[in-house]
Short mmCIF file of C-alpha atoms and ligand atoms in Angstrom, two decimals:
data_model
loop_
_atom_site.label_atom_id
_atom_site.label_comp_id
_atom_site.label_asym_id
_atom_site.label_seq_id
_atom_site.Cartn_x
_atom_site.Cartn_y
_atom_site.Cartn_z
CA MET I 1256 16.84 124.66 52.33
CA LYS I 1257 15.88 121.12 51.31
CA ASP I 1258 18.22 118.36 50.15
CA GLU I 1259 16.74 116.53 47.16
CA ASN I 1260 18.46 113.28 48.08
CA CYS I 1261 17.30 113.27 51.70
CA ILE I 1262 14.41 111.01 52.70
CA PHE I 1263 13.63 113.02 55.86
CA CYS I 1264 13.39 116.23 53.77
CA LYS I 1265 10.77 114.47 51.65
CA ILE I 1266 8.90 113.14 54.71
CA ALA I 1267 9.09 116.45 56.61
CA ASN I 1268 7.68 118.33 53.63
CA GLY I 1269 4.92 115.83 52.92
CA GLU I 1270 6.32 114.44 49.65
CA ILE I 1271 6.47 110.98 51.22
CA PRO I 1272 3.55 109.97 53.47
CA SER I 1273 4.22 109.42 57.16
CA ARG I 1274 2.31 108.83 60.36
CA THR I 1275 2.29 112.47 61.36
CA VAL I 1276 1.37 113.26 64.96
CA TYR I 1277 2.15 116.99 64.84
CA GLU I 1278 2.98 119.61 62.21
CA ASP I 1279 3.68 123.33 62.16
CA ASP I 1280 5.51 125.73 59.80
CA ASP I 1281 8.96 124.51 60.89
CA PHE I 1282 8.56 120.89 61.97
CA ARG I 1283 6.80 117.61 61.37
CA VAL I 1284 6.68 114.98 64.12
CA ILE I 1285 6.25 111.42 62.82
CA LEU I 1286 6.09 107.93 64.24
CA ASP I 1287 9.37 106.06 63.83
CA LEU I 1288 9.06 103.18 61.35
CA ASN I 1289 10.94 100.83 63.70
CA PRO I 1290 9.90 102.04 67.13
CA ALA I 1291 11.87 101.20 70.28
CA THR I 1292 8.65 101.56 72.27
CA LYS I 1293 4.99 102.30 71.59
CA GLY I 1294 4.75 105.90 70.42
CA HIS I 1295 8.44 106.36 69.51
CA ALA I 1296 8.39 109.51 67.38
CA LEU I 1297 10.86 111.76 65.58
CA ILE I 1298 10.92 115.55 65.43
CA LEU I 1299 12.00 116.57 61.92
CA PRO I 1300 12.71 120.17 60.92
CA LYS I 1301 11.32 120.94 57.45
CA ASP I 1302 14.67 122.43 56.41
CA HIS I 1303 17.69 120.22 55.95
CA TYR I 1304 20.43 120.27 58.57
CA GLN I 1305 22.70 117.28 58.75
CA ASN I 1306 22.80 117.21 62.54
CA LEU I 1307 23.37 119.36 65.65
CA TYR I 1308 26.64 120.66 64.24
CA GLN I 1309 24.77 122.29 61.36
CA ILE I 1310 21.33 123.27 62.64
CA ASP I 1311 20.73 127.01 62.76
CA ASP I 1312 20.20 128.62 66.15
CA GLY I 1313 16.67 129.80 65.40
CA THR I 1314 15.47 126.31 64.56
CA ALA I 1315 17.43 124.77 67.40
CA ALA I 1316 15.78 127.16 69.86
CA LYS I 1317 12.36 125.80 68.91
CA VAL I 1318 13.27 122.14 69.31
CA LEU I 1319 13.26 121.76 73.09
CA PRO I 1320 9.93 123.59 73.61
CA LEU I 1321 8.44 121.29 70.96
CA ALA I 1322 9.97 118.21 72.60
CA LYS I 1323 8.42 119.30 75.90
CA LYS I 1324 5.00 119.90 74.34
CA MET I 1325 5.07 116.49 72.64
CA ALA I 1326 6.29 114.73 75.79
CA VAL I 1327 3.51 116.24 77.89
CA MET I 1328 0.84 115.50 75.27
CA MET I 1329 2.05 111.97 74.49
CA THR I 1330 2.47 111.05 78.16
CA LYS I 1331 -1.14 112.06 78.74
CA LYS I 1332 -2.45 110.22 75.68
CA LEU I 1333 -0.32 107.06 75.87
CA GLY I 1334 -0.14 106.74 79.64
CA CYS I 1335 3.62 106.14 79.58
CA ASP I 1336 5.64 106.19 82.81
CA GLY I 1337 8.57 108.30 81.58
CA PHE I 1338 10.20 109.68 78.49
CA ASN I 1339 13.62 109.69 76.79
CA VAL I 1340 14.62 112.52 74.45
CA LEU I 1341 17.56 111.46 72.31
CA GLN I 1342 19.51 113.00 69.46
CA ASN I 1343 22.41 111.29 67.64
CA ASN I 1344 25.23 113.01 65.75
CA ASN I 1345 27.50 111.14 63.32
CA GLU I 1346 27.79 107.44 62.73
CA ILE I 1347 29.78 106.64 65.89
CA ALA I 1348 26.95 108.12 67.95
CA GLY I 1349 24.32 106.03 66.18
CA GLN I 1350 23.15 108.49 63.55
CA THR I 1351 21.84 106.59 60.52
CA VAL I 1352 19.78 109.30 58.80
CA PHE I 1353 21.74 112.47 58.16
CA HIS I 1354 18.92 114.96 58.57
CA PHE I 1355 18.72 116.40 62.11
CA HIS I 1356 16.07 114.64 64.18
CA VAL I 1357 15.14 114.21 67.82
CA HIS I 1358 13.86 110.90 69.12
CA LEU I 1359 10.88 111.07 71.46
CA ILE I 1360 10.74 107.72 73.24
CA PRO I 1361 7.91 107.05 75.66
CA ARG I 1362 9.00 104.67 78.41
CA TYR I 1363 6.82 102.11 80.14
CA SER I 1364 7.60 100.25 83.32
CA SER I 1365 7.14 97.01 81.34
CA ASP I 1366 9.06 97.94 78.14
CA ASN I 1367 12.28 96.01 78.91
CA GLN I 1368 14.33 98.63 77.04
CA SER I 1369 17.53 100.34 78.21
CA LEU I 1370 19.64 103.33 77.20
CA VAL I 1371 22.34 102.79 79.79
CA MET I 1372 25.97 103.48 78.86
CA PRO I 1373 28.40 102.04 81.40
CA PRO I 1374 30.87 104.60 82.86
CA CYS I 1375 34.20 104.69 80.96
CA GLY I 1376 36.16 105.08 84.23
CA MET I 1377 38.10 108.33 84.68
CA THR I 1378 40.29 109.44 87.54
CA ALA I 1379 39.97 112.92 89.06
CA GLU I 1380 43.19 113.88 87.26
CA GLN I 1381 41.80 112.72 83.94
CA LEU I 1382 38.58 114.67 84.55
CA ASP I 1383 40.67 117.79 85.32
CA ALA I 1384 42.63 117.29 82.08
CA VAL I 1385 39.45 116.94 80.03
CA ARG I 1386 38.02 120.07 81.59
CA ASP I 1387 41.23 121.92 80.68
CA VAL I 1388 41.03 120.75 77.05
CA ILE I 1389 37.40 121.90 76.74
CA VAL I 1390 37.83 125.32 78.30
CA GLY I 1391 41.39 125.88 77.03
P1 LIG P 2833 19.16 107.74 64.00
O1 LIG P 2833 19.75 106.37 64.21
O2 LIG P 2833 19.69 108.39 62.74
O3 LIG P 2833 19.25 108.63 65.19
O4 LIG P 2833 17.61 107.50 63.81
C1 LIG P 2833 17.00 107.22 62.60
C2 LIG P 2833 15.62 106.71 62.93
O5 LIG P 2833 14.79 106.89 61.78
C3 LIG P 2833 15.58 105.22 63.27
O6 LIG P 2833 14.95 105.06 64.54
C4 LIG P 2833 14.75 104.60 62.14
O7 LIG P 2833 13.91 103.59 62.61
C5 LIG P 2833 13.96 105.78 61.63
N1 LIG P 2833 13.68 105.74 60.21
C6 LIG P 2833 14.54 105.49 59.20
N2 LIG P 2833 13.93 105.60 57.99
C7 LIG P 2833 12.64 105.94 58.26
C8 LIG P 2833 11.50 106.22 57.43
O8 LIG P 2833 11.56 106.16 56.20
N3 LIG P 2833 10.35 106.57 58.06
C9 LIG P 2833 10.26 106.64 59.42
N4 LIG P 2833 9.08 106.99 59.93
N5 LIG P 2833 11.31 106.40 60.23
C10 LIG P 2833 12.48 106.04 59.66
ZN1 LIG P 2834 17.02 116.46 54.82
#
């Protein structure tokens, strides 16, 4: 299903032009308009899912193999030194476009970028309590 008001639906389905680096029946991979590094790309499913909470299992199952294929191919072509795969859900987590997408971010030893989140500081007891909430 597409969402008529969603810009990534329009891009994924070719209604708005994009710098496409890969396409198949289910996905389009495009260059990010405001890249964090050279080659920063986004995997977009052609169907609309708001984020990871909504994506169907069949589509989700194809995402990681595609991310791997793109990472291998782009590393070879761009000569990057590493790779971040990132996916944001909801505003607090940095999601700004509410159509599921995966960031493919080539990393270079000279890129001066960082994705580091400092530890929030939890005791062993607090970790035990969190585990209990999740499995309980
Ligand atoms: P988010 O913050 O939702 O995880 O990521 C959204 C990403 O989409 C951002 O990196 C932003 O630069 C990119 N973006 C937003 N609008 C467009 C667009 O119209 N075209 C392209 N190619 N990228 C976009
Ligand atoms: Zn959409």
